[in-house]
Amino acid sequence: MVESNDRIIVQKKSDLKFLEFRNLKTHQDILTHCFTTRLGGVSSGECTSLNLSFNRNDSRENVLANYCIIAGAMGVDFDRMVLSHQVHGNKIRYVGPEDAGKGLARESDIIGCDGLTTDVPGIPLVTFYADCVPVLMLDPVKKAITAVHSGWKGTLANISLEALRLMEEKYKSNMEDLQVAVGPSICKNCFEVGAEVYEFFINKYPWCDIYIDRCNEKYHIDLQQIIKRVLTDYGVQEKNILLSDTCTKCNSDVFFSYRGDMGKTGSLAAIMMLRETI
Ligand SMILES: [Zn+2]
């Protein structure tokens, strides 16, 4: 069970449930956003029911129907949604007006990009998750957004830092203006890894031991806290970072969870769109 709290808002429209993050919701005059749950779609079996990925054990027809449901509930244009193509890397793609619809309404040349960014209103950016960490960024001053998919490999490749540098260079964002929401993803207790992955993290982030627990020969890594530290070290204000503190695996009745469903699962999505303002 996932309910509204001081960080997230659970929106309900008949069977459909999706989340909003309170710090981003504050800027609803310029931003529409959501993080989906697995509830309220038409898919069945392991993809029950709001699977939003075409790369799962689901029919194209079902996935398209699910997009219609969530686009309708959010009030965004289905035909303009742009989908990422994720490979656990750190590439971020700028989305311009000419990209509208890529990956859903039409063919896409967006390949191997775990992040999407835009300063163009009216184009919903869609990124995918099932335990990996969603990092959603809004610059309310320069009116620009970036969404990145940061699983453990993306976190090692430091895709969040790539996003901050991109926003600084492309939009002249001031770090102290940024609002960041870190969405539902696997918690420290559920994210157990072996020594090899632990070594990768210690070598990349020598300070990260405080976010890791050891249990026998296994390690439990807090990806959300490591990402938060990367953000604050680069100048994002701690008060502007919202950690959803919601685990996809602990709540696999509400969310698709790769580990919770032992690899047979659907895909959640984060959807962000700048609104047209007058
Ligand atoms: Zn958990």
Coordinates of C-alpha atoms and ligand atoms in Angstrom, one line a residue:
M1 CA 0.0 0.0 0.0
V2 CA 1.4 3.4 -1.0
E3 CA -0.5 6.5 0.3
S4 CA 0.0 10.2 0.0
N5 CA 2.5 11.6 2.5
D6 CA 4.7 14.7 3.0
R7 CA 6.7 13.8 -0.2
I8 CA 4.4 12.2 -2.6
I9 CA 0.8 12.6 -3.7
V10 CA -1.1 9.5 -4.9
Q11 CA -3.6 10.5 -7.6
K12 CA -6.5 8.1 -8.2
K13 CA -8.7 8.0 -11.2
S14 CA -10.9 4.9 -11.0
D15 CA -8.5 1.9 -11.1
L16 CA -5.6 4.1 -12.1
K17 CA -3.1 5.3 -9.6
F18 CA 0.0 7.4 -10.2
L19 CA 2.3 9.5 -8.1
E20 CA 3.4 13.2 -8.1
F21 CA 6.2 14.6 -6.1
R22 CA 5.4 17.6 -3.9
N23 CA 8.4 19.7 -4.8
L24 CA 7.7 19.4 -8.5
K25 CA 4.0 19.8 -8.0
T26 CA 4.7 23.3 -6.5
H27 CA 5.6 24.3 -10.0
Q28 CA 2.5 22.9 -11.7
D29 CA 2.0 26.2 -13.5
I30 CA 5.0 25.3 -15.7
L31 CA 5.2 21.5 -15.2
T32 CA 3.1 18.4 -15.6
H33 CA 4.6 15.2 -14.2
C34 CA 3.9 11.8 -12.9
F35 CA 5.5 8.5 -11.8
T36 CA 3.3 5.6 -12.8
T37 CA 2.3 2.5 -10.7
R38 CA 1.4 -0.9 -12.1
L39 CA -2.3 -0.2 -11.4
G40 CA -5.0 0.9 -13.8
G41 CA -3.9 -0.5 -17.2
V42 CA -5.1 -3.3 -19.5
S43 CA -2.1 -5.7 -19.5
S44 CA -2.3 -9.1 -17.9
G45 CA 0.1 -11.8 -16.5
E46 CA 3.5 -10.5 -15.4
C47 CA 2.7 -7.1 -16.9
T48 CA -0.5 -6.6 -14.9
S49 CA -1.6 -4.0 -15.6
L50 CA -0.1 -0.6 -16.6
N51 CA 3.0 -1.8 -18.4
L52 CA 4.5 1.1 -20.5
S53 CA 7.4 -0.7 -22.2
F54 CA 7.3 -2.3 -25.7
N55 CA 10.2 -4.5 -24.7
R56 CA 8.4 -6.7 -22.2
N57 CA 6.3 -9.8 -22.5
D58 CA 3.2 -7.8 -23.5
S59 CA 1.4 -7.0 -26.8
R60 CA 1.9 -3.7 -28.6
E61 CA -1.8 -3.2 -28.5
N62 CA -1.9 -3.4 -24.7
V63 CA 1.0 -1.0 -24.3
L64 CA -0.6 1.6 -26.6
A65 CA -3.8 1.3 -24.7
N66 CA -1.9 1.9 -21.4
Y67 CA -0.3 5.1 -22.9
C68 CA -3.8 6.3 -23.9
I69 CA -4.9 5.8 -20.3
I70 CA -2.1 7.6 -18.6
A71 CA -1.9 10.4 -21.3
G72 CA -5.6 11.0 -20.8
A73 CA -5.4 11.1 -17.0
M74 CA -2.4 13.6 -17.1
G75 CA -4.0 15.7 -19.9
V76 CA -0.9 15.3 -22.2
D77 CA -0.8 14.7 -25.9
F78 CA -0.3 11.0 -26.7
D79 CA 1.0 11.9 -30.2
R80 CA 3.8 14.1 -28.8
M81 CA 5.3 11.8 -26.2
V82 CA 9.0 11.0 -26.6
L83 CA 10.4 7.7 -25.2
S84 CA 13.9 7.1 -24.1
H85 CA 15.9 4.0 -25.2
Q86 CA 17.8 2.9 -22.1
V87 CA 21.0 0.9 -21.9
H88 CA 22.3 1.6 -18.4
G89 CA 24.6 4.2 -19.7
N90 CA 25.0 7.9 -19.1
K91 CA 24.0 9.5 -22.4
I92 CA 21.3 12.2 -22.2
R93 CA 19.4 13.3 -25.4
Y94 CA 18.2 16.8 -26.0
V95 CA 14.6 16.7 -27.3
G96 CA 13.5 19.4 -29.6
P97 CA 10.2 20.2 -31.5
E98 CA 11.3 17.9 -34.4
D99 CA 11.5 14.9 -32.0
A100 CA 7.8 15.1 -30.8
G101 CA 6.2 11.6 -31.0
K102 CA 9.4 9.6 -31.3
G103 CA 9.2 6.1 -29.9
L104 CA 5.4 6.1 -29.6
A105 CA 3.5 7.8 -32.4
R106 CA 6.4 7.3 -34.9
E107 CA 9.8 5.7 -35.5
S108 CA 12.6 6.9 -33.3
D109 CA 16.3 7.6 -33.8
I110 CA 16.8 8.0 -30.1
I111 CA 19.1 5.1 -29.3
G112 CA 21.1 4.3 -26.2
C113 CA 20.0 7.3 -24.1
D114 CA 19.2 6.8 -20.5
G115 CA 18.2 10.5 -20.1
L116 CA 16.0 13.0 -21.9
T117 CA 16.1 16.8 -21.5
T118 CA 14.2 19.7 -23.0
D119 CA 13.3 23.3 -22.7
V120 CA 10.5 23.0 -25.2
P121 CA 6.9 23.1 -23.8
G122 CA 4.3 20.5 -24.8
I123 CA 6.6 17.5 -25.3
P124 CA 6.2 14.8 -22.6
L125 CA 9.5 13.0 -21.8
V126 CA 9.1 9.3 -20.9
T127 CA 11.8 7.3 -19.1
F128 CA 11.4 3.7 -17.7
Y129 CA 12.0 2.0 -14.4
A130 CA 11.5 -1.2 -12.5
D131 CA 13.8 -0.8 -9.4
C132 CA 16.3 1.6 -11.0
V133 CA 16.3 5.1 -9.7
P134 CA 14.4 7.9 -11.4
V135 CA 16.0 11.3 -11.0
L136 CA 13.7 14.1 -12.2
M137 CA 15.1 17.6 -12.5
L138 CA 13.3 20.9 -13.0
D139 CA 14.8 24.3 -13.4
P140 CA 11.8 26.5 -12.7
V141 CA 13.8 29.7 -13.6
K142 CA 15.2 28.7 -17.0
K143 CA 12.2 26.5 -17.6
A144 CA 14.0 23.3 -18.5
I145 CA 13.6 19.6 -17.4
T146 CA 15.8 16.5 -17.4
A147 CA 14.9 12.9 -16.5
V148 CA 17.5 10.3 -16.0
H149 CA 17.4 6.5 -15.3
S150 CA 20.0 5.7 -12.8
G151 CA 20.3 2.0 -11.9
W152 CA 23.5 0.8 -10.3
K153 CA 25.4 1.0 -13.6
G154 CA 24.0 4.4 -14.4
T155 CA 24.9 5.6 -10.9
L156 CA 28.5 4.3 -11.4
A157 CA 28.6 6.1 -14.8
N158 CA 27.3 9.2 -12.8
I159 CA 24.4 10.0 -15.1
S160 CA 23.0 12.5 -12.5
L161 CA 26.3 14.5 -12.7
E162 CA 26.0 14.4 -16.5
A163 CA 22.5 15.9 -16.2
L164 CA 23.6 18.7 -13.9
R165 CA 26.5 19.7 -16.2
L166 CA 24.2 19.6 -19.2
M167 CA 21.7 21.8 -17.5
E168 CA 24.4 24.2 -16.5
E169 CA 25.9 24.4 -20.0
K170 CA 22.8 24.2 -22.2
Y171 CA 20.3 26.2 -20.1
K172 CA 22.6 28.2 -17.9
S173 CA 20.9 26.7 -14.9
N174 CA 22.0 27.8 -11.5
M175 CA 22.3 24.7 -9.3
E176 CA 20.6 26.4 -6.3
D177 CA 17.4 26.9 -8.4
L178 CA 17.0 23.2 -9.3
Q179 CA 14.3 21.0 -7.9
V180 CA 15.0 17.3 -8.0
A181 CA 12.7 14.4 -7.2
V182 CA 14.2 10.9 -6.7
G183 CA 11.4 8.5 -7.4
P184 CA 10.4 5.1 -6.2
S185 CA 13.2 2.6 -6.6
I186 CA 14.9 -0.3 -4.8
C187 CA 15.8 0.4 -1.2
K188 CA 19.1 -0.2 0.6
N189 CA 17.7 -3.3 2.3
C190 CA 16.5 -4.9 -0.9
F191 CA 19.5 -4.0 -3.0
E192 CA 21.9 -6.7 -2.2
V193 CA 25.1 -7.1 -4.2
G194 CA 28.4 -9.1 -4.1
A195 CA 31.9 -7.9 -3.5
E196 CA 32.5 -7.0 -7.1
V197 CA 29.8 -4.4 -7.3
Y198 CA 30.8 -3.1 -3.9
E199 CA 34.4 -2.6 -5.1
F200 CA 33.1 -0.6 -8.2
F201 CA 31.3 1.8 -5.8
I202 CA 34.1 2.3 -3.4
N203 CA 36.5 2.9 -6.3
K204 CA 34.2 5.4 -7.9
Y205 CA 32.9 7.1 -4.7
P206 CA 35.5 6.8 -1.9
W207 CA 33.1 8.4 0.5
C208 CA 30.2 6.0 -0.1
D209 CA 30.9 3.4 2.6
I210 CA 28.6 5.3 5.0
Y211 CA 25.7 4.4 2.6
I212 CA 26.5 0.7 2.5
D213 CA 25.8 -2.1 5.0
R214 CA 27.7 -5.3 5.1
C215 CA 26.0 -8.6 5.9
N216 CA 28.1 -11.7 5.8
E217 CA 29.7 -11.7 2.3
K218 CA 26.9 -9.4 0.9
Y219 CA 26.6 -5.6 0.6
H220 CA 23.5 -3.4 0.7
I221 CA 23.9 -0.2 -1.2
D222 CA 21.7 2.9 -0.8
L223 CA 21.6 4.2 -4.4
Q224 CA 19.2 7.1 -3.5
Q225 CA 21.6 8.5 -0.9
I226 CA 24.6 8.2 -3.1
I227 CA 22.8 10.1 -5.9
K228 CA 21.7 12.7 -3.4
R229 CA 25.3 13.2 -2.3
V230 CA 26.4 13.6 -6.0
L231 CA 23.7 16.3 -6.4
T232 CA 24.6 18.3 -3.3
D233 CA 28.3 18.1 -3.9
Y234 CA 27.7 19.8 -7.2
G235 CA 25.6 22.6 -5.6
V236 CA 22.0 21.4 -5.6
Q237 CA 20.4 22.6 -2.4
E238 CA 19.6 19.7 0.0
K239 CA 16.2 21.3 0.7
N240 CA 15.4 21.1 -3.0
I241 CA 16.0 17.3 -3.2
L242 CA 13.0 15.1 -2.5
L243 CA 13.7 11.4 -1.8
S244 CA 10.5 9.5 -2.3
D245 CA 11.6 7.0 0.3
T246 CA 9.4 4.4 -1.4
C247 CA 10.8 1.0 -2.5
T248 CA 9.6 -0.7 -5.6
K249 CA 10.5 -4.2 -4.4
C250 CA 8.9 -3.7 -0.9
N251 CA 5.8 -2.5 -2.7
S252 CA 5.7 -4.9 -5.7
D253 CA 1.9 -5.0 -5.4
V254 CA 1.9 -1.3 -6.5
F255 CA 5.1 -1.1 -8.6
F256 CA 6.8 -3.3 -11.2
S257 CA 10.0 -4.6 -9.6
Y258 CA 12.7 -6.4 -11.5
R259 CA 14.0 -8.1 -8.4
G260 CA 10.7 -8.5 -6.7
D261 CA 9.2 -10.2 -9.8
M262 CA 12.4 -12.1 -10.6
G263 CA 12.9 -10.5 -13.9
K264 CA 9.4 -11.2 -15.2
T265 CA 7.8 -7.9 -14.9
G266 CA 6.5 -4.8 -16.7
S267 CA 7.8 -1.3 -16.8
L268 CA 6.9 1.9 -14.9
A269 CA 7.5 5.3 -16.3
A270 CA 8.3 8.8 -15.2
I271 CA 6.6 11.4 -17.5
M272 CA 7.5 15.1 -17.4
M273 CA 6.3 17.9 -19.6
L274 CA 6.8 21.6 -19.6
R275 CA 3.5 23.4 -20.0
E276 CA 2.8 26.1 -22.5
T277 CA 2.7 29.4 -20.6
I278 CA 1.4 32.7 -21.8
Ligands
ZN1 ZN 12.8 -2.5 -0.3

